[in-house]
């Protein structure tokens, strides 16, 4: 009789634990689902907004790429949250297994990205970027991905070159544009005289291109980007740790619920 009561009590405790995991996983994934829906809504709104915000974003390649990153992240979180909620509340082993595999793939992809970043960290030096800029930057060719990306960086961070405007001496840009000391993206911008939102108007562009130091941005982009992201590097690191921890707990909860379902 005592053994039967102990067995029943153990079964009850196991069922309560399983029920707790089930509802915790549902709440957790419902929050993920809401977050993904919000990001999807923001991305879609930016792309279809008729008030002119889309033109501002489209004028900046970095912002335009960011919109699609937001859409991708929103879609992924939306799918994860949906699968997790349905799998938990319905106790569906197929959905839970698919949720586990998707989380595992994301976790492995993040781990691979971290390993690759560590292996190729020597490619993120000033010397590497300077060499690539001198070899490939063309100045006005918007069809070249490398050139358009550098133009977007210099316009976004109000900088010029990797170290300074001197980087454009003895470069491909200098060969293609022998009359210009710096590209137009290095010139100081005057947003007050832009014809439309998102357009870029430059102050005395001819004098800037000829080498007037007062009319161009003289700070290098390497320092400008590092200074900008230095404020967020610790937040990003802490957020990465939190995300990886959440993913690990999500996989553990999903597998526990998967194994506990009869």
PDB file of C-alpha atoms in Angstrom:
ATOM      1  CA  UNK A   1       0.000   0.000   0.000  1.00  0.00           C
ATOM      2  CA  UNK A   2       2.838   2.357   0.918  1.00  0.00           C
ATOM      3  CA  UNK A   3       4.613   1.641  -2.349  1.00  0.00           C
ATOM      4  CA  UNK A   4       1.419   2.340  -4.291  1.00  0.00           C
ATOM      5  CA  UNK A   5       0.928   5.676  -2.554  1.00  0.00           C
ATOM      6  CA  UNK A   6       4.557   6.630  -3.175  1.00  0.00           C
ATOM      7  CA  UNK A   7       4.224   5.678  -6.828  1.00  0.00           C
ATOM      8  CA  UNK A   8       1.009   7.678  -7.182  1.00  0.00           C
ATOM      9  CA  UNK A   9       2.588  10.647  -5.428  1.00  0.00           C
ATOM     10  CA  UNK A  10       5.622  10.469  -7.725  1.00  0.00           C
ATOM     11  CA  UNK A  11       3.376  10.296 -10.772  1.00  0.00           C
ATOM     12  CA  UNK A  12       1.405  13.309  -9.546  1.00  0.00           C
ATOM     13  CA  UNK A  13       4.579  15.329  -8.939  1.00  0.00           C
ATOM     14  CA  UNK A  14       5.879  14.373 -12.369  1.00  0.00           C
ATOM     15  CA  UNK A  15       2.580  15.462 -13.941  1.00  0.00           C
ATOM     16  CA  UNK A  16       2.661  18.785 -12.057  1.00  0.00           C
ATOM     17  CA  UNK A  17       6.239  19.399 -13.174  1.00  0.00           C
ATOM     18  CA  UNK A  18       5.327  18.593 -16.757  1.00  0.00           C
ATOM     19  CA  UNK A  19       2.311  20.905 -16.565  1.00  0.00           C
ATOM     20  CA  UNK A  20       4.519  23.710 -15.170  1.00  0.00           C
ATOM     21  CA  UNK A  21       7.035  23.266 -18.021  1.00  0.00           C
ATOM     22  CA  UNK A  22       4.181  23.243 -20.513  1.00  0.00           C
ATOM     23  CA  UNK A  23       2.707  26.567 -19.407  1.00  0.00           C
ATOM     24  CA  UNK A  24       6.095  28.222 -18.891  1.00  0.00           C
ATOM     25  CA  UNK A  25       7.045  27.260 -22.428  1.00  0.00           C
ATOM     26  CA  UNK A  26       3.721  28.568 -23.732  1.00  0.00           C
ATOM     27  CA  UNK A  27       4.152  31.968 -22.020  1.00  0.00           C
ATOM     28  CA  UNK A  28       7.792  32.202 -23.114  1.00  0.00           C
ATOM     29  CA  UNK A  29       6.977  31.425 -26.752  1.00  0.00           C
ATOM     30  CA  UNK A  30       3.940  33.700 -26.725  1.00  0.00           C
ATOM     31  CA  UNK A  31       6.265  36.604 -25.853  1.00  0.00           C
ATOM     32  CA  UNK A  32       8.553  35.545 -28.717  1.00  0.00           C
ATOM     33  CA  UNK A  33       5.522  35.412 -31.010  1.00  0.00           C
ATOM     34  CA  UNK A  34       4.504  38.968 -30.006  1.00  0.00           C
ATOM     35  CA  UNK A  35       8.056  40.233 -30.535  1.00  0.00           C
ATOM     36  CA  UNK A  36       8.237  38.663 -33.992  1.00  0.00           C
ATOM     37  CA  UNK A  37       4.844  40.124 -34.915  1.00  0.00           C
ATOM     38  CA  UNK A  38       6.017  43.576 -33.819  1.00  0.00           C
ATOM     39  CA  UNK A  39       9.221  43.390 -35.892  1.00  0.00           C
ATOM     40  CA  UNK A  40       7.279  42.151 -38.931  1.00  0.00           C
ATOM     41  CA  UNK A  41       4.806  45.004 -38.526  1.00  0.00           C
ATOM     42  CA  UNK A  42       7.577  47.607 -38.302  1.00  0.00           C
ATOM     43  CA  UNK A  43       9.369  46.210 -41.369  1.00  0.00           C
ATOM     44  CA  UNK A  44       6.227  46.054 -43.485  1.00  0.00           C
ATOM     45  CA  UNK A  45       5.166  49.541 -42.365  1.00  0.00           C
ATOM     46  CA  UNK A  46       8.516  51.028 -43.403  1.00  0.00           C
ATOM     47  CA  UNK A  47       8.314  49.386 -46.845  1.00  0.00           C
ATOM     48  CA  UNK A  48       4.709  50.423 -47.628  1.00  0.00           C
ATOM     49  CA  UNK A  49       4.479  53.701 -45.672  1.00  0.00           C
ATOM     50  CA  UNK A  50       3.103  56.383 -48.050  1.00  0.00           C
ATOM     51  CA  UNK A  51       4.314  59.386 -46.007  1.00  0.00           C
ATOM     52  CA  UNK A  52       7.849  59.435 -47.405  1.00  0.00           C
ATOM     53  CA  UNK A  53       9.698  57.412 -44.752  1.00  0.00           C
ATOM     54  CA  UNK A  54      10.353  54.700 -47.324  1.00  0.00           C
ATOM     55  CA  UNK A  55      12.218  57.194 -49.539  1.00  0.00           C
ATOM     56  CA  UNK A  56      14.437  58.201 -46.629  1.00  0.00           C
ATOM     57  CA  UNK A  57      15.309  54.568 -45.951  1.00  0.00           C
ATOM     58  CA  UNK A  58      15.810  53.739 -49.629  1.00  0.00           C
ATOM     59  CA  UNK A  59      18.294  56.599 -49.978  1.00  0.00           C
ATOM     60  CA  UNK A  60      20.591  54.939 -47.439  1.00  0.00           C
ATOM     61  CA  UNK A  61      21.715  51.406 -48.358  1.00  0.00           C
ATOM     62  CA  UNK A  62      22.592  50.587 -44.734  1.00  0.00           C
ATOM     63  CA  UNK A  63      19.109  51.490 -43.517  1.00  0.00           C
ATOM     64  CA  UNK A  64      17.530  49.701 -46.483  1.00  0.00           C
ATOM     65  CA  UNK A  65      19.457  46.514 -45.630  1.00  0.00           C
ATOM     66  CA  UNK A  66      18.475  46.927 -41.989  1.00  0.00           C
ATOM     67  CA  UNK A  67      14.777  46.859 -42.910  1.00  0.00           C
ATOM     68  CA  UNK A  68      15.153  43.445 -44.536  1.00  0.00           C
ATOM     69  CA  UNK A  69      17.157  42.194 -41.553  1.00  0.00           C
ATOM     70  CA  UNK A  70      14.278  43.292 -39.295  1.00  0.00           C
ATOM     71  CA  UNK A  71      11.806  41.484 -41.567  1.00  0.00           C
ATOM     72  CA  UNK A  72      13.922  38.314 -41.508  1.00  0.00           C
ATOM     73  CA  UNK A  73      14.319  38.371 -37.731  1.00  0.00           C
ATOM     74  CA  UNK A  74      10.622  39.106 -37.274  1.00  0.00           C
ATOM     75  CA  UNK A  75       9.626  36.218 -39.523  1.00  0.00           C
ATOM     76  CA  UNK A  76      11.975  33.808 -37.737  1.00  0.00           C
ATOM     77  CA  UNK A  77      10.737  34.830 -34.257  1.00  0.00           C
ATOM     78  CA  UNK A  78       7.117  34.688 -35.445  1.00  0.00           C
ATOM     79  CA  UNK A  79       7.593  31.104 -36.679  1.00  0.00           C
ATOM     80  CA  UNK A  80       9.482  30.034 -33.546  1.00  0.00           C
ATOM     81  CA  UNK A  81       6.868  31.504 -31.228  1.00  0.00           C
ATOM     82  CA  UNK A  82       4.019  29.946 -33.194  1.00  0.00           C
ATOM     83  CA  UNK A  83       5.588  26.488 -33.212  1.00  0.00           C
ATOM     84  CA  UNK A  84       6.484  26.677 -29.527  1.00  0.00           C
ATOM     85  CA  UNK A  85       3.013  27.846 -28.459  1.00  0.00           C
ATOM     86  CA  UNK A  86       1.152  25.267 -30.523  1.00  0.00           C
ATOM     87  CA  UNK A  87       3.516  22.446 -29.597  1.00  0.00           C
ATOM     88  CA  UNK A  88       3.296  23.247 -25.871  1.00  0.00           C
ATOM     89  CA  UNK A  89      -0.444  23.858 -25.490  1.00  0.00           C
ATOM     90  CA  UNK A  90      -1.472  20.972 -27.753  1.00  0.00           C
ATOM     91  CA  UNK A  91       1.321  18.699 -26.477  1.00  0.00           C
ATOM     92  CA  UNK A  92       2.145  17.874 -30.080  1.00  0.00           C
ATOM     93  CA  UNK A  93       5.389  15.925 -30.321  1.00  0.00           C
ATOM     94  CA  UNK A  94       5.919  16.721 -34.019  1.00  0.00           C
ATOM     95  CA  UNK A  95       5.680  20.485 -33.456  1.00  0.00           C
ATOM     96  CA  UNK A  96       7.915  20.277 -30.383  1.00  0.00           C
ATOM     97  CA  UNK A  97      10.525  18.291 -32.301  1.00  0.00           C
ATOM     98  CA  UNK A  98      10.425  20.770 -35.200  1.00  0.00           C
ATOM     99  CA  UNK A  99      10.741  23.652 -32.706  1.00  0.00           C
ATOM    100  CA  UNK A 100      13.732  21.938 -31.071  1.00  0.00           C
ATOM    101  CA  UNK A 101      15.467  21.337 -34.419  1.00  0.00           C
ATOM    102  CA  UNK A 102      14.901  24.943 -35.537  1.00  0.00           C
ATOM    103  CA  UNK A 103      16.314  26.329 -32.271  1.00  0.00           C
ATOM    104  CA  UNK A 104      19.258  23.931 -32.562  1.00  0.00           C
ATOM    105  CA  UNK A 105      20.028  25.073 -36.126  1.00  0.00           C
ATOM    106  CA  UNK A 106      19.927  28.738 -35.053  1.00  0.00           C
ATOM    107  CA  UNK A 107      22.180  27.975 -32.083  1.00  0.00           C
ATOM    108  CA  UNK A 108      24.714  26.122 -34.268  1.00  0.00           C
ATOM    109  CA  UNK A 109      24.657  28.941 -36.865  1.00  0.00           C
ATOM    110  CA  UNK A 110      25.390  31.522 -34.155  1.00  0.00           C
ATOM    111  CA  UNK A 111      28.181  29.342 -32.783  1.00  0.00           C
ATOM    112  CA  UNK A 112      29.679  28.939 -36.269  1.00  0.00           C
ATOM    113  CA  UNK A 113      29.505  32.707 -36.833  1.00  0.00           C
ATOM    114  CA  UNK A 114      31.323  33.328 -33.547  1.00  0.00           C
ATOM    115  CA  UNK A 115      34.044  30.806 -34.476  1.00  0.00           C
ATOM    116  CA  UNK A 116      34.476  32.343 -37.947  1.00  0.00           C
ATOM    117  CA  UNK A 117      34.647  35.844 -36.447  1.00  0.00           C
ATOM    118  CA  UNK A 118      37.422  34.648 -34.133  1.00  0.00           C
ATOM    119  CA  UNK A 119      39.335  32.905 -36.947  1.00  0.00           C
ATOM    120  CA  UNK A 120      39.139  35.883 -39.357  1.00  0.00           C
ATOM    121  CA  UNK A 121      39.580  38.591 -36.725  1.00  0.00           C
ATOM    122  CA  UNK A 122      42.890  39.624 -38.320  1.00  0.00           C
ATOM    123  CA  UNK A 123      40.922  40.783 -41.379  1.00  0.00           C
ATOM    124  CA  UNK A 124      39.238  43.494 -39.283  1.00  0.00           C
ATOM    125  CA  UNK A 125      42.371  45.638 -38.975  1.00  0.00           C
ATOM    126  CA  UNK A 126      42.949  49.162 -40.277  1.00  0.00           C
ATOM    127  CA  UNK A 127      45.622  47.865 -42.656  1.00  0.00           C
ATOM    128  CA  UNK A 128      43.292  45.318 -44.254  1.00  0.00           C
ATOM    129  CA  UNK A 129      40.461  47.824 -44.822  1.00  0.00           C
ATOM    130  CA  UNK A 130      42.908  50.444 -46.127  1.00  0.00           C
ATOM    131  CA  UNK A 131      44.390  47.989 -48.634  1.00  0.00           C
ATOM    132  CA  UNK A 132      40.947  46.919 -49.857  1.00  0.00           C
ATOM    133  CA  UNK A 133      39.763  50.542 -50.153  1.00  0.00           C
ATOM    134  CA  UNK A 134      42.779  51.516 -52.235  1.00  0.00           C
ATOM    135  CA  UNK A 135      42.358  48.499 -54.518  1.00  0.00           C
ATOM    136  CA  UNK A 136      38.595  48.468 -55.115  1.00  0.00           C
ATOM    137  CA  UNK A 137      36.903  51.787 -54.324  1.00  0.00           C
ATOM    138  CA  UNK A 138      35.819  53.616 -57.520  1.00  0.00           C
ATOM    139  CA  UNK A 139      34.020  56.709 -56.227  1.00  0.00           C
ATOM    140  CA  UNK A 140      30.927  57.228 -58.365  1.00  0.00           C
ATOM    141  CA  UNK A 141      30.061  53.732 -59.590  1.00  0.00           C
ATOM    142  CA  UNK A 142      26.765  52.957 -57.828  1.00  0.00           C
ATOM    143  CA  UNK A 143      26.521  49.533 -59.508  1.00  0.00           C
ATOM    144  CA  UNK A 144      29.626  48.285 -57.707  1.00  0.00           C
ATOM    145  CA  UNK A 145      28.638  46.770 -54.346  1.00  0.00           C
ATOM    146  CA  UNK A 146      31.960  47.552 -52.668  1.00  0.00           C
ATOM    147  CA  UNK A 147      31.860  51.192 -53.788  1.00  0.00           C
ATOM    148  CA  UNK A 148      28.204  51.774 -52.898  1.00  0.00           C
ATOM    149  CA  UNK A 149      28.737  50.210 -49.465  1.00  0.00           C
ATOM    150  CA  UNK A 150      31.662  52.516 -48.735  1.00  0.00           C
ATOM    151  CA  UNK A 151      29.677  55.518 -49.949  1.00  0.00           C
ATOM    152  CA  UNK A 152      26.874  54.562 -47.566  1.00  0.00           C
ATOM    153  CA  UNK A 153      29.312  54.194 -44.655  1.00  0.00           C
ATOM    154  CA  UNK A 154      30.953  57.581 -45.327  1.00  0.00           C
ATOM    155  CA  UNK A 155      27.563  59.294 -45.672  1.00  0.00           C
ATOM    156  CA  UNK A 156      26.160  57.631 -42.563  1.00  0.00           C
ATOM    157  CA  UNK A 157      29.092  58.283 -40.215  1.00  0.00           C
ATOM    158  CA  UNK A 158      30.300  61.592 -41.767  1.00  0.00           C
ATOM    159  CA  UNK A 159      33.788  60.199 -42.304  1.00  0.00           C
ATOM    160  CA  UNK A 160      36.286  59.834 -45.134  1.00  0.00           C
ATOM    161  CA  UNK A 161      38.496  56.873 -45.962  1.00  0.00           C
ATOM    162  CA  UNK A 162      39.639  54.304 -43.434  1.00  0.00           C
ATOM    163  CA  UNK A 163      42.155  56.492 -41.603  1.00  0.00           C
ATOM    164  CA  UNK A 164      41.709  59.883 -43.303  1.00  0.00           C
ATOM    165  CA  UNK A 165      41.151  61.437 -46.760  1.00  0.00           C
ATOM    166  CA  UNK A 166      44.805  60.662 -47.472  1.00  0.00           C
ATOM    167  CA  UNK A 167      43.802  57.038 -48.099  1.00  0.00           C
ATOM    168  CA  UNK A 168      42.576  57.997 -51.585  1.00  0.00           C
ATOM    169  CA  UNK A 169      46.051  58.981 -52.755  1.00  0.00           C
ATOM    170  CA  UNK A 170      47.707  56.363 -54.934  1.00  0.00           C
ATOM    171  CA  UNK A 171      44.485  54.365 -55.145  1.00  0.00           C
ATOM    172  CA  UNK A 172      42.104  53.104 -57.831  1.00  0.00           C
ATOM    173  CA  UNK A 173      39.904  56.117 -57.114  1.00  0.00           C
ATOM    174  CA  UNK A 174      42.837  58.428 -57.821  1.00  0.00           C
ATOM    175  CA  UNK A 175      43.505  56.704 -61.147  1.00  0.00           C
ATOM    176  CA  UNK A 176      39.845  56.903 -62.222  1.00  0.00           C
ATOM    177  CA  UNK A 177      39.341  60.476 -60.975  1.00  0.00           C
ATOM    178  CA  UNK A 178      42.691  62.286 -61.306  1.00  0.00           C
ATOM    179  CA  UNK A 179      41.094  65.741 -60.796  1.00  0.00           C
ATOM    180  CA  UNK A 180      39.478  64.887 -57.444  1.00  0.00           C
ATOM    181  CA  UNK A 181      41.305  64.677 -54.146  1.00  0.00           C
ATOM    182  CA  UNK A 182      38.404  62.921 -52.402  1.00  0.00           C
ATOM    183  CA  UNK A 183      35.067  61.370 -53.480  1.00  0.00           C
ATOM    184  CA  UNK A 184      31.793  63.260 -53.121  1.00  0.00           C
ATOM    185  CA  UNK A 185      30.813  61.055 -50.173  1.00  0.00           C
ATOM    186  CA  UNK A 186      33.570  62.711 -48.141  1.00  0.00           C
ATOM    187  CA  UNK A 187      32.094  66.210 -48.549  1.00  0.00           C
ATOM    188  CA  UNK A 188      30.154  67.801 -45.697  1.00  0.00           C
ATOM    189  CA  UNK A 189      26.424  67.518 -46.222  1.00  0.00           C
ATOM    190  CA  UNK A 190      23.818  70.272 -46.158  1.00  0.00           C
ATOM    191  CA  UNK A 191      20.456  68.655 -45.406  1.00  0.00           C
ATOM    192  CA  UNK A 192      18.703  72.046 -45.458  1.00  0.00           C
ATOM    193  CA  UNK A 193      19.148  72.339 -49.224  1.00  0.00           C
ATOM    194  CA  UNK A 194      18.235  68.801 -50.181  1.00  0.00           C
ATOM    195  CA  UNK A 195      15.438  68.777 -52.762  1.00  0.00           C
ATOM    196  CA  UNK A 196      13.571  65.795 -51.231  1.00  0.00           C
ATOM    197  CA  UNK A 197      13.688  63.821 -47.966  1.00  0.00           C
ATOM    198  CA  UNK A 198      16.592  61.409 -48.063  1.00  0.00           C
ATOM    199  CA  UNK A 199      18.487  63.360 -50.742  1.00  0.00           C
ATOM    200  CA  UNK A 200      22.012  64.539 -50.013  1.00  0.00           C
ATOM    201  CA  UNK A 201      23.137  68.067 -50.871  1.00  0.00           C
ATOM    202  CA  UNK A 202      26.818  68.907 -50.445  1.00  0.00           C
ATOM    203  CA  UNK A 203      28.283  72.242 -49.416  1.00  0.00           C
ATOM    204  CA  UNK A 204      30.497  73.694 -52.189  1.00  0.00           C
ATOM    205  CA  UNK A 205      31.135  70.298 -53.712  1.00  0.00           C
ATOM    206  CA  UNK A 206      33.608  71.504 -56.335  1.00  0.00           C
ATOM    207  CA  UNK A 207      35.864  73.091 -53.705  1.00  0.00           C
ATOM    208  CA  UNK A 208      35.553  70.000 -51.530  1.00  0.00           C
ATOM    209  CA  UNK A 209      36.550  67.656 -54.359  1.00  0.00           C
ATOM    210  CA  UNK A 210      39.543  69.838 -55.160  1.00  0.00           C
ATOM    211  CA  UNK A 211      40.899  69.313 -51.639  1.00  0.00           C
ATOM    212  CA  UNK A 212      39.493  72.070 -49.385  1.00  0.00           C
ATOM    213  CA  UNK A 213      39.875  70.603 -45.878  1.00  0.00           C
ATOM    214  CA  UNK A 214      37.222  72.906 -44.398  1.00  0.00           C
ATOM    215  CA  UNK A 215      34.494  71.466 -46.619  1.00  0.00           C
ATOM    216  CA  UNK A 216      35.138  67.753 -46.175  1.00  0.00           C
ATOM    217  CA  UNK A 217      34.955  65.219 -43.372  1.00  0.00           C
ATOM    218  CA  UNK A 218      38.495  64.596 -42.165  1.00  0.00           C
ATOM    219  CA  UNK A 219      37.859  61.828 -39.636  1.00  0.00           C
ATOM    220  CA  UNK A 220      38.566  58.271 -40.755  1.00  0.00           C
ATOM    221  CA  UNK A 221      35.683  55.792 -40.905  1.00  0.00           C
ATOM    222  CA  UNK A 222      37.494  53.165 -38.838  1.00  0.00           C
ATOM    223  CA  UNK A 223      37.632  55.471 -35.804  1.00  0.00           C
ATOM    224  CA  UNK A 224      34.103  56.790 -36.446  1.00  0.00           C
ATOM    225  CA  UNK A 225      32.555  53.307 -36.592  1.00  0.00           C
ATOM    226  CA  UNK A 226      34.537  52.030 -33.583  1.00  0.00           C
ATOM    227  CA  UNK A 227      33.559  55.097 -31.523  1.00  0.00           C
ATOM    228  CA  UNK A 228      29.912  54.634 -32.495  1.00  0.00           C
ATOM    229  CA  UNK A 229      29.685  50.934 -31.679  1.00  0.00           C
ATOM    230  CA  UNK A 230      31.882  51.139 -28.585  1.00  0.00           C
ATOM    231  CA  UNK A 231      28.855  52.504 -26.721  1.00  0.00           C
ATOM    232  CA  UNK A 232      26.875  49.360 -27.544  1.00  0.00           C
ATOM    233  CA  UNK A 233      29.532  46.645 -27.519  1.00  0.00           C
ATOM    234  CA  UNK A 234      28.944  45.639 -23.889  1.00  0.00           C
ATOM    235  CA  UNK A 235      25.175  45.729 -24.335  1.00  0.00           C
ATOM    236  CA  UNK A 236      25.520  43.573 -27.457  1.00  0.00           C
ATOM    237  CA  UNK A 237      27.752  41.089 -25.610  1.00  0.00           C
ATOM    238  CA  UNK A 238      25.337  40.827 -22.689  1.00  0.00           C
ATOM    239  CA  UNK A 239      22.407  40.465 -25.084  1.00  0.00           C
ATOM    240  CA  UNK A 240      24.215  37.679 -26.969  1.00  0.00           C
ATOM    241  CA  UNK A 241      24.791  35.787 -23.713  1.00  0.00           C
ATOM    242  CA  UNK A 242      21.121  36.214 -22.741  1.00  0.00           C
ATOM    243  CA  UNK A 243      19.940  35.025 -26.180  1.00  0.00           C
ATOM    244  CA  UNK A 244      22.166  31.931 -26.090  1.00  0.00           C
ATOM    245  CA  UNK A 245      20.992  31.125 -22.553  1.00  0.00           C
ATOM    246  CA  UNK A 246      17.342  31.486 -23.591  1.00  0.00           C
ATOM    247  CA  UNK A 247      17.916  29.223 -26.584  1.00  0.00           C
ATOM    248  CA  UNK A 248      19.512  26.559 -24.365  1.00  0.00           C
ATOM    249  CA  UNK A 249      16.595  26.695 -21.902  1.00  0.00           C
ATOM    250  CA  UNK A 250      14.114  26.570 -24.791  1.00  0.00           C
ATOM    251  CA  UNK A 251      15.760  23.407 -26.137  1.00  0.00           C
ATOM    252  CA  UNK A 252      15.816  21.802 -22.671  1.00  0.00           C
ATOM    253  CA  UNK A 253      12.140  22.656 -22.017  1.00  0.00           C
ATOM    254  CA  UNK A 254      11.093  21.417 -25.454  1.00  0.00           C
ATOM    255  CA  UNK A 255      12.920  18.117 -25.031  1.00  0.00           C
ATOM    256  CA  UNK A 256      11.608  17.600 -21.470  1.00  0.00           C
ATOM    257  CA  UNK A 257       8.049  18.216 -22.650  1.00  0.00           C
ATOM    258  CA  UNK A 258       8.631  15.989 -25.687  1.00  0.00           C
ATOM    259  CA  UNK A 259       9.844  13.098 -23.507  1.00  0.00           C
ATOM    260  CA  UNK A 260       7.100  13.630 -20.911  1.00  0.00           C
ATOM    261  CA  UNK A 261       4.197  13.449 -23.351  1.00  0.00           C
ATOM    262  CA  UNK A 262       2.630   9.974 -23.330  1.00  0.00           C
TER     263      UNK A 262
END
